[in-house]
């Protein structure tokens, strides 16, 4: 790979890393924001909502961004989205009105949808045959590293005041020169060799039965993957939304400690992501769902049972590792199912379900934590994930039994035919 190709990949991976912090970068400052805007009606709810409001905007706009990418190309939308990301994200540093902050957070989400869609589609455009899973794992690694650096930095900046973490979003502006200089205006270049055809099926996908032609079976599989993305984000975002308050309840620690704990999730996410290529060669995508969602289920139950750092630290470590592998697996699975010429729309729909899940996390889990408390709510989330694991495993077992039955039936018919012929 030449220098230009390496710089192009680094730019795309860096852009991917800032999509995850569209919501989480200011998580550590939420308690101080709630105090600052205590005079505003429903301040506690609105402050929590401001964390995930970018996810709503990203989800709503992502399908449109995907259609634009497929029809008009990548570069101009990418530059516009990065510019908007930096400006809208940093606006919270100077704004003193909670409602105006929420408006800027919505605009930030619009930018995130463009950045996420363009970066992911371009990664797939430049993927060599057979390297898609590895690149998806690398993208997940960079997202995790971004989560570590920027969320921890947000916790440190929050020590100076709740305004300061908003400056982190200026990183979007720093990526614009790389996009301008390294990518062309026309369709996606292929300097690293022809990318794998969109209809090509990876070995793991073939074991899931994804090799069937486009139609009801493939659409059902894609719908299931989109649902898993949504559920994954609803439950994962219980951590950045509720963990600072949960830790304060357990240990009476402040923003810096909450930021460090959130960074632990990112660290374990980063350590686990490179293992995906090895895992994909040995298990089907559905089997990896059983493994990763099972890990997340155990992590949430453990976190809910915690009474201090002794249980909370391993729970968050397991959650981060499971999340890194899960996101990579679901993204790769979708690309193996994507119809020809529809990568932008598939990615846009993926971004939609991912960020809508982030947005609805506090909406759906807020009443739960208010009624039952943080600990029981994490346990309930773990039980829900465990139900998904059991359902998926039942489906895999049923498919295996059907395949075995079909083979036995074919062998019986073949033997019968030989006897009749004799």
CSV table of C-alpha atoms in Angstrom, one decimal:
chain,number,residue,atom,x,y,z
A,1,UNK,CA,0.0,0.0,0.0
A,2,UNK,CA,1.5,3.4,-1.0
A,3,UNK,CA,1.7,6.4,1.2
A,4,UNK,CA,-1.3,8.1,-0.4
A,5,UNK,CA,-3.4,5.0,0.2
A,6,UNK,CA,-2.3,4.8,3.8
A,7,UNK,CA,-3.1,8.5,4.4
A,8,UNK,CA,-6.5,8.0,2.8
A,9,UNK,CA,-7.3,5.0,5.1
A,10,UNK,CA,-6.0,7.0,8.1
A,11,UNK,CA,-8.3,9.9,7.2
A,12,UNK,CA,-11.3,7.6,6.9
A,13,UNK,CA,-10.6,5.8,10.1
A,14,UNK,CA,-10.1,9.1,12.0
A,15,UNK,CA,-13.4,10.4,10.6
A,16,UNK,CA,-15.1,7.2,11.8
A,17,UNK,CA,-13.6,7.7,15.3
A,18,UNK,CA,-15.4,11.1,15.7
A,19,UNK,CA,-18.8,9.8,14.9
A,20,UNK,CA,-19.1,7.9,18.1
A,21,UNK,CA,-18.3,11.0,20.2
A,22,UNK,CA,-21.2,13.0,18.6
A,23,UNK,CA,-23.1,12.0,21.7
A,24,UNK,CA,-20.6,10.8,24.3
A,25,UNK,CA,-18.0,13.6,24.5
A,26,UNK,CA,-20.0,15.7,26.9
A,27,UNK,CA,-21.3,12.8,29.1
A,28,UNK,CA,-19.0,13.6,32.0
A,29,UNK,CA,-20.3,17.2,32.3
A,30,UNK,CA,-24.0,16.2,32.5
A,31,UNK,CA,-24.3,16.5,36.3
A,32,UNK,CA,-22.8,20.0,36.2
A,33,UNK,CA,-25.0,21.0,33.3
A,34,UNK,CA,-28.0,19.8,35.3
A,35,UNK,CA,-27.0,22.1,38.2
A,36,UNK,CA,-26.4,25.1,35.8
A,37,UNK,CA,-29.8,24.8,34.2
A,38,UNK,CA,-31.7,23.8,37.4
A,39,UNK,CA,-34.0,26.8,36.9
A,40,UNK,CA,-35.1,25.5,33.5
A,41,UNK,CA,-38.3,23.4,33.6
A,42,UNK,CA,-37.6,19.7,33.3
A,43,UNK,CA,-33.8,20.5,33.3
A,44,UNK,CA,-32.8,16.9,34.3
A,45,UNK,CA,-34.7,15.3,31.4
A,46,UNK,CA,-33.6,18.0,28.9
A,47,UNK,CA,-29.9,17.7,29.8
A,48,UNK,CA,-30.0,14.0,29.4
A,49,UNK,CA,-31.8,14.4,26.1
A,50,UNK,CA,-29.2,16.9,24.9
A,51,UNK,CA,-26.6,14.1,25.1
A,52,UNK,CA,-28.5,11.9,22.6
A,53,UNK,CA,-30.2,14.5,20.6
A,54,UNK,CA,-27.5,14.3,17.9
A,55,UNK,CA,-28.4,10.6,17.6
A,56,UNK,CA,-32.0,11.5,16.7
A,57,UNK,CA,-30.9,14.0,14.0
A,58,UNK,CA,-28.3,11.5,12.7
A,59,UNK,CA,-30.9,8.7,12.5
A,60,UNK,CA,-33.5,10.8,10.8
A,61,UNK,CA,-31.1,12.2,8.2
A,62,UNK,CA,-29.0,9.1,7.6
A,63,UNK,CA,-31.2,7.5,4.9
A,64,UNK,CA,-31.2,10.8,3.0
A,65,UNK,CA,-27.4,10.9,3.3
A,66,UNK,CA,-27.1,7.4,2.0
A,67,UNK,CA,-29.2,8.2,-1.1
A,68,UNK,CA,-27.1,11.3,-1.8
A,69,UNK,CA,-23.9,9.3,-1.5
A,70,UNK,CA,-25.2,6.7,-4.0
A,71,UNK,CA,-26.4,9.3,-6.5
A,72,UNK,CA,-24.0,12.2,-6.3
A,73,UNK,CA,-20.8,10.8,-4.8
A,74,UNK,CA,-18.9,11.1,-1.6
A,75,UNK,CA,-16.4,14.0,-1.4
A,76,UNK,CA,-18.5,17.2,-1.4
A,77,UNK,CA,-20.9,15.8,1.2
A,78,UNK,CA,-18.0,14.6,3.3
A,79,UNK,CA,-16.4,18.1,3.4
A,80,UNK,CA,-19.8,19.8,4.2
A,81,UNK,CA,-20.5,17.3,6.9
A,82,UNK,CA,-17.1,17.7,8.6
A,83,UNK,CA,-17.5,21.5,8.5
A,84,UNK,CA,-20.9,21.4,10.1
A,85,UNK,CA,-19.7,18.9,12.7
A,86,UNK,CA,-16.9,21.3,13.9
A,87,UNK,CA,-19.0,24.4,13.9
A,88,UNK,CA,-22.2,23.0,15.5
A,89,UNK,CA,-20.3,20.9,17.9
A,90,UNK,CA,-18.2,23.7,19.3
A,91,UNK,CA,-21.2,26.0,19.6
A,92,UNK,CA,-22.0,24.7,23.1
A,93,UNK,CA,-18.8,26.3,24.3
A,94,UNK,CA,-20.3,29.8,23.9
A,95,UNK,CA,-24.0,29.2,24.3
A,96,UNK,CA,-25.7,29.9,27.7
A,97,UNK,CA,-29.2,28.8,26.8
A,98,UNK,CA,-30.2,25.2,27.2
A,99,UNK,CA,-32.7,25.3,24.3
A,100,UNK,CA,-30.1,26.8,21.9
A,101,UNK,CA,-27.6,24.1,23.0
A,102,UNK,CA,-30.2,21.5,22.1
A,103,UNK,CA,-30.6,23.2,18.6
A,104,UNK,CA,-26.8,23.0,18.1
A,105,UNK,CA,-26.8,19.4,19.2
A,106,UNK,CA,-29.4,18.6,16.6
A,107,UNK,CA,-27.4,20.2,13.8
A,108,UNK,CA,-24.4,18.3,15.1
A,109,UNK,CA,-26.3,15.1,14.6
A,110,UNK,CA,-27.1,16.0,11.0
A,111,UNK,CA,-23.4,16.4,10.4
A,112,UNK,CA,-22.7,13.1,12.1
A,113,UNK,CA,-25.0,11.2,9.7
A,114,UNK,CA,-23.1,12.6,6.8
A,115,UNK,CA,-19.6,11.8,8.2
A,116,UNK,CA,-20.6,8.3,9.3
A,117,UNK,CA,-22.2,7.4,5.9
A,118,UNK,CA,-19.4,8.9,3.8
A,119,UNK,CA,-16.6,7.4,5.8
A,120,UNK,CA,-18.1,3.9,6.0
A,121,UNK,CA,-19.0,3.7,2.3
A,122,UNK,CA,-15.5,4.9,1.3
A,123,UNK,CA,-13.9,2.3,3.4
A,124,UNK,CA,-16.0,-0.4,1.6
A,125,UNK,CA,-15.2,1.3,-1.8
A,126,UNK,CA,-11.4,0.8,-1.2
A,127,UNK,CA,-11.6,-2.6,0.4
A,128,UNK,CA,-9.6,-5.3,-1.3
A,129,UNK,CA,-11.4,-8.6,-1.9
A,130,UNK,CA,-11.6,-10.6,1.3
A,131,UNK,CA,-10.4,-7.6,3.5
A,132,UNK,CA,-13.8,-6.1,4.3
A,133,UNK,CA,-14.1,-7.8,7.7
A,134,UNK,CA,-10.5,-6.7,8.6
A,135,UNK,CA,-11.2,-3.1,7.6
A,136,UNK,CA,-14.5,-3.1,9.5
A,137,UNK,CA,-12.5,-4.3,12.6
A,138,UNK,CA,-10.0,-1.5,12.1
A,139,UNK,CA,-12.8,1.0,11.8
A,140,UNK,CA,-14.2,-0.3,15.1
A,141,UNK,CA,-10.8,0.0,16.6
A,142,UNK,CA,-10.5,3.6,15.7
A,143,UNK,CA,-14.0,4.3,17.0
A,144,UNK,CA,-12.9,2.8,20.3
A,145,UNK,CA,-9.7,4.8,20.4
A,146,UNK,CA,-11.7,7.9,19.7
A,147,UNK,CA,-14.0,7.0,22.5
A,148,UNK,CA,-11.0,6.5,24.9
A,149,UNK,CA,-9.3,9.7,24.0
A,150,UNK,CA,-12.2,12.1,23.6
A,151,UNK,CA,-14.4,10.8,26.4
A,152,UNK,CA,-11.5,10.9,28.8
A,153,UNK,CA,-10.5,14.3,27.6
A,154,UNK,CA,-14.1,15.4,28.1
A,155,UNK,CA,-13.9,14.2,31.7
A,156,UNK,CA,-10.8,16.3,32.2
A,157,UNK,CA,-12.1,19.3,30.5
A,158,UNK,CA,-15.3,19.1,32.5
A,159,UNK,CA,-13.2,19.9,35.6
A,160,UNK,CA,-12.8,23.4,34.2
A,161,UNK,CA,-16.5,23.8,33.7
A,162,UNK,CA,-19.3,22.1,31.8
A,163,UNK,CA,-18.7,24.3,28.6
A,164,UNK,CA,-15.2,23.0,27.9
A,165,UNK,CA,-15.9,19.5,26.5
A,166,UNK,CA,-17.8,21.0,23.6
A,167,UNK,CA,-14.4,22.2,22.2
A,168,UNK,CA,-13.5,18.5,21.4
A,169,UNK,CA,-15.7,18.7,18.3
A,170,UNK,CA,-13.2,21.0,16.6
A,171,UNK,CA,-11.4,17.9,15.5
A,172,UNK,CA,-13.9,17.6,12.6
A,173,UNK,CA,-12.4,20.8,11.0
A,174,UNK,CA,-8.9,19.3,11.2
A,175,UNK,CA,-9.9,16.4,9.0
A,176,UNK,CA,-11.2,18.5,6.1
A,177,UNK,CA,-7.7,19.1,4.4
A,178,UNK,CA,-7.2,15.3,4.2
A,179,UNK,CA,-10.5,14.8,2.5
A,180,UNK,CA,-9.9,17.6,0.0
A,181,UNK,CA,-6.4,16.5,-0.9
A,182,UNK,CA,-6.8,12.7,-0.9
A,183,UNK,CA,-10.1,12.0,-2.5
A,184,UNK,CA,-11.4,12.8,-6.1
A,185,UNK,CA,-14.6,14.4,-7.1
A,186,UNK,CA,-15.6,11.5,-9.3
A,187,UNK,CA,-16.7,8.1,-8.3
A,188,UNK,CA,-14.7,6.1,-5.8
A,189,UNK,CA,-11.1,5.4,-6.9
A,190,UNK,CA,-9.7,1.9,-6.6
A,191,UNK,CA,-5.9,2.3,-6.3
A,192,UNK,CA,-5.5,-0.6,-4.0
A,193,UNK,CA,-7.1,-3.2,-6.3
A,194,UNK,CA,-10.7,-3.8,-7.3
A,195,UNK,CA,-13.0,-4.0,-4.3
A,196,UNK,CA,-15.0,-7.0,-3.6
A,197,UNK,CA,-18.3,-7.0,-5.5
A,198,UNK,CA,-21.1,-5.9,-3.2
A,199,UNK,CA,-23.0,-9.2,-3.8
A,200,UNK,CA,-19.9,-11.3,-2.8
A,201,UNK,CA,-20.6,-13.4,0.3
A,202,UNK,CA,-17.9,-13.8,3.0
A,203,UNK,CA,-17.4,-17.3,4.4
A,204,UNK,CA,-19.2,-16.5,7.6
A,205,UNK,CA,-22.1,-15.0,5.7
A,206,UNK,CA,-22.4,-18.1,3.6
A,207,UNK,CA,-22.7,-20.2,6.8
A,208,UNK,CA,-25.6,-17.9,7.8
A,209,UNK,CA,-27.4,-18.6,4.5
A,210,UNK,CA,-26.8,-15.1,3.2
A,211,UNK,CA,-25.9,-16.5,-0.2
A,212,UNK,CA,-29.5,-16.7,-1.2
A,213,UNK,CA,-30.5,-14.3,-4.0
A,214,UNK,CA,-31.9,-10.9,-3.1
A,215,UNK,CA,-35.5,-11.3,-2.0
A,216,UNK,CA,-37.6,-12.0,1.1
A,217,UNK,CA,-35.0,-14.2,2.9
A,218,UNK,CA,-32.2,-11.6,2.5
A,219,UNK,CA,-34.5,-8.8,3.5
A,220,UNK,CA,-35.6,-10.6,6.6
A,221,UNK,CA,-32.0,-11.2,7.5
A,222,UNK,CA,-31.2,-7.5,7.0
A,223,UNK,CA,-34.2,-6.5,9.1
A,224,UNK,CA,-33.0,-8.7,11.9
A,225,UNK,CA,-29.5,-7.1,11.8
A,226,UNK,CA,-31.0,-3.6,11.8
A,227,UNK,CA,-33.1,-4.6,14.9
A,228,UNK,CA,-30.0,-5.9,16.6
A,229,UNK,CA,-28.2,-2.6,15.9
A,230,UNK,CA,-31.0,-0.7,17.4
A,231,UNK,CA,-31.2,-2.8,20.5
A,232,UNK,CA,-27.5,-2.8,21.0
A,233,UNK,CA,-27.4,1.0,21.1
A,234,UNK,CA,-30.5,1.3,23.3
A,235,UNK,CA,-28.8,-0.8,26.0
A,236,UNK,CA,-25.2,0.3,25.5
A,237,UNK,CA,-26.2,4.0,25.9
A,238,UNK,CA,-27.5,3.2,29.4
A,239,UNK,CA,-23.8,3.5,30.3
A,240,UNK,CA,-22.9,7.0,29.1
A,241,UNK,CA,-26.3,8.4,30.0
A,242,UNK,CA,-26.7,6.8,33.5
A,243,UNK,CA,-23.3,5.8,34.6
A,244,UNK,CA,-22.1,9.2,35.9
A,245,UNK,CA,-25.2,9.4,38.1
A,246,UNK,CA,-24.9,5.7,39.1
A,247,UNK,CA,-21.3,6.1,40.2
A,248,UNK,CA,-22.2,9.2,42.1
A,249,UNK,CA,-24.8,7.2,43.9
A,250,UNK,CA,-22.4,4.3,44.6
A,251,UNK,CA,-19.1,6.1,45.4
A,252,UNK,CA,-19.9,9.9,45.4
A,253,UNK,CA,-17.2,10.4,42.8
A,254,UNK,CA,-17.2,13.2,40.3
A,255,UNK,CA,-16.9,13.9,36.5
A,256,UNK,CA,-13.2,12.8,36.1
A,257,UNK,CA,-13.9,9.3,37.6
A,258,UNK,CA,-16.9,8.9,35.4
A,259,UNK,CA,-14.9,9.9,32.3
A,260,UNK,CA,-12.2,7.3,33.3
A,261,UNK,CA,-14.8,4.6,33.6
A,262,UNK,CA,-16.3,5.4,30.3
A,263,UNK,CA,-12.9,5.4,28.7
A,264,UNK,CA,-12.4,1.8,30.1
A,265,UNK,CA,-15.2,0.7,27.9
A,266,UNK,CA,-13.5,2.3,24.9
A,267,UNK,CA,-10.1,0.7,25.8
A,268,UNK,CA,-11.6,-2.9,25.9
A,269,UNK,CA,-13.5,-2.1,22.8
A,270,UNK,CA,-10.2,-1.3,21.1
A,271,UNK,CA,-8.4,-4.4,22.4
A,272,UNK,CA,-11.2,-6.7,21.2
A,273,UNK,CA,-11.9,-5.2,17.7
A,274,UNK,CA,-8.7,-6.6,16.0
A,275,UNK,CA,-9.8,-10.1,17.0
A,276,UNK,CA,-12.8,-9.9,14.7
A,277,UNK,CA,-11.0,-11.1,11.6
A,278,UNK,CA,-9.8,-14.3,13.4
A,279,UNK,CA,-13.3,-14.8,14.8
A,280,UNK,CA,-15.1,-14.3,11.5
A,281,UNK,CA,-13.1,-17.2,9.9
A,282,UNK,CA,-14.4,-19.6,12.6
A,283,UNK,CA,-17.9,-18.6,13.3
A,284,UNK,CA,-20.9,-17.4,11.3
A,285,UNK,CA,-22.3,-13.9,11.9
A,286,UNK,CA,-25.2,-15.3,13.8
A,287,UNK,CA,-22.9,-17.3,16.0
A,288,UNK,CA,-20.9,-14.2,16.7
A,289,UNK,CA,-24.2,-12.5,17.7
A,290,UNK,CA,-24.7,-15.2,20.3
A,291,UNK,CA,-21.2,-14.7,21.7
A,292,UNK,CA,-21.1,-10.9,21.8
A,293,UNK,CA,-24.7,-10.3,23.0
A,294,UNK,CA,-24.1,-13.0,25.6
A,295,UNK,CA,-21.1,-11.0,26.8
A,296,UNK,CA,-23.1,-7.8,26.9
A,297,UNK,CA,-25.9,-9.5,28.8
A,298,UNK,CA,-23.4,-10.8,31.5
A,299,UNK,CA,-21.8,-7.3,31.7
A,300,UNK,CA,-25.1,-5.5,32.3
A,301,UNK,CA,-26.2,-8.0,35.0
A,302,UNK,CA,-22.8,-7.7,36.7
A,303,UNK,CA,-22.9,-3.9,36.5
A,304,UNK,CA,-26.4,-3.9,38.0
A,305,UNK,CA,-25.2,-6.0,40.9
A,306,UNK,CA,-22.2,-3.7,41.6
A,307,UNK,CA,-21.9,-1.9,44.9
A,308,UNK,CA,-18.6,-0.2,44.0
A,309,UNK,CA,-15.7,-0.4,41.6
A,310,UNK,CA,-14.8,-4.1,42.4
A,311,UNK,CA,-17.7,-5.3,40.2
A,312,UNK,CA,-18.2,-2.2,38.0
A,313,UNK,CA,-14.7,-2.3,36.5
A,314,UNK,CA,-14.9,-5.9,35.1
A,315,UNK,CA,-18.5,-5.3,34.0
A,316,UNK,CA,-17.5,-2.3,31.9
A,317,UNK,CA,-14.4,-4.1,30.5
A,318,UNK,CA,-16.6,-7.0,29.4
A,319,UNK,CA,-19.2,-4.6,27.9
A,320,UNK,CA,-16.5,-2.8,25.9
A,321,UNK,CA,-15.0,-6.0,24.5
A,322,UNK,CA,-18.5,-7.4,23.5
A,323,UNK,CA,-19.5,-4.1,22.0
A,324,UNK,CA,-16.4,-3.8,19.8
A,325,UNK,CA,-16.9,-7.2,18.3
A,326,UNK,CA,-20.7,-6.8,18.0
A,327,UNK,CA,-20.6,-3.6,16.1
A,328,UNK,CA,-18.0,-4.9,13.7
A,329,UNK,CA,-19.9,-8.1,13.1
A,330,UNK,CA,-23.2,-6.4,12.4
A,331,UNK,CA,-21.6,-3.9,10.0
A,332,UNK,CA,-19.8,-6.6,8.1
A,333,UNK,CA,-22.9,-8.7,7.9
A,334,UNK,CA,-24.8,-5.9,6.3
A,335,UNK,CA,-22.2,-5.3,3.7
A,336,UNK,CA,-22.3,-9.0,2.7
A,337,UNK,CA,-26.0,-8.6,2.1
A,338,UNK,CA,-26.0,-5.2,0.4
A,339,UNK,CA,-27.4,-5.2,-3.2
A,340,UNK,CA,-25.3,-3.9,-6.0
A,341,UNK,CA,-25.1,-0.1,-6.1
A,342,UNK,CA,-26.9,0.4,-2.8
A,343,UNK,CA,-24.0,0.6,-0.3
A,344,UNK,CA,-24.9,4.2,0.6
A,345,UNK,CA,-28.5,3.4,1.3
A,346,UNK,CA,-27.6,0.2,3.3
A,347,UNK,CA,-25.1,2.3,5.4
A,348,UNK,CA,-27.6,5.1,5.7
A,349,UNK,CA,-30.2,2.7,7.1
A,350,UNK,CA,-27.6,1.2,9.4
A,351,UNK,CA,-26.8,4.7,10.7
A,352,UNK,CA,-30.5,5.4,11.1
A,353,UNK,CA,-31.1,2.4,13.4
A,354,UNK,CA,-27.8,2.9,15.3
A,355,UNK,CA,-28.4,6.5,16.2
A,356,UNK,CA,-32.2,6.1,16.7
A,357,UNK,CA,-31.3,3.5,19.2
A,358,UNK,CA,-28.9,5.9,20.9
A,359,UNK,CA,-31.6,8.6,21.0
A,360,UNK,CA,-34.3,6.4,22.4
A,361,UNK,CA,-32.0,5.0,25.0
A,362,UNK,CA,-32.8,7.7,27.7
A,363,UNK,CA,-36.4,7.9,26.5
A,364,UNK,CA,-37.0,4.2,27.1
A,365,UNK,CA,-34.7,3.6,30.0
A,366,UNK,CA,-35.2,6.9,31.9
A,367,UNK,CA,-38.6,5.9,33.3
A,368,UNK,CA,-37.1,2.5,34.1
A,369,UNK,CA,-34.3,3.9,36.2
A,370,UNK,CA,-36.6,6.5,37.8
A,371,UNK,CA,-39.0,3.7,38.9
A,372,UNK,CA,-36.7,0.9,39.9
A,373,UNK,CA,-33.2,2.5,40.2
A,374,UNK,CA,-30.0,2.1,38.2
A,375,UNK,CA,-28.9,-1.3,39.4
A,376,UNK,CA,-32.2,-3.2,38.7
A,377,UNK,CA,-32.4,-1.4,35.3
A,378,UNK,CA,-29.0,-2.7,34.2
A,379,UNK,CA,-30.0,-6.2,35.3
A,380,UNK,CA,-33.2,-5.9,33.3
A,381,UNK,CA,-31.2,-4.9,30.2
A,382,UNK,CA,-29.0,-7.9,30.7
A,383,UNK,CA,-31.9,-10.2,30.8
A,384,UNK,CA,-33.4,-8.7,27.6
A,385,UNK,CA,-30.1,-9.3,25.8
A,386,UNK,CA,-30.0,-12.9,27.2
A,387,UNK,CA,-33.4,-13.5,25.7
A,388,UNK,CA,-32.0,-12.4,22.3
A,389,UNK,CA,-29.1,-14.8,22.7
A,390,UNK,CA,-31.5,-17.7,23.5
A,391,UNK,CA,-33.7,-16.8,20.6
A,392,UNK,CA,-30.8,-16.6,18.2
A,393,UNK,CA,-29.4,-19.9,19.4
A,394,UNK,CA,-32.8,-21.6,19.0
A,395,UNK,CA,-32.9,-20.3,15.4
A,396,UNK,CA,-29.4,-21.6,14.7
A,397,UNK,CA,-30.2,-25.0,16.1
A,398,UNK,CA,-33.5,-25.2,14.2
A,399,UNK,CA,-31.6,-24.3,10.9
A,400,UNK,CA,-29.0,-27.0,11.6
A,401,UNK,CA,-31.7,-29.6,12.3
A,402,UNK,CA,-33.5,-28.7,9.1
A,403,UNK,CA,-30.3,-28.9,7.1
A,404,UNK,CA,-29.5,-32.3,8.7
A,405,UNK,CA,-33.0,-33.5,8.0
A,406,UNK,CA,-32.8,-32.4,4.4
A,407,UNK,CA,-29.5,-34.3,4.0
A,408,UNK,CA,-30.9,-37.4,5.6
A,409,UNK,CA,-34.0,-37.2,3.4
A,410,UNK,CA,-31.9,-36.8,0.3
A,411,UNK,CA,-29.7,-39.7,1.2
A,412,UNK,CA,-32.8,-41.9,1.9
A,413,UNK,CA,-34.3,-41.0,-1.4
A,414,UNK,CA,-31.0,-41.8,-3.1
A,415,UNK,CA,-30.8,-45.2,-1.4
A,416,UNK,CA,-34.5,-45.9,-2.4
A,417,UNK,CA,-33.8,-45.0,-5.9
A,418,UNK,CA,-30.8,-47.4,-6.0
A,419,UNK,CA,-33.0,-50.2,-4.6
A,420,UNK,CA,-35.8,-49.5,-7.1
A,421,UNK,CA,-33.3,-49.5,-9.9
A,422,UNK,CA,-31.9,-52.8,-8.8
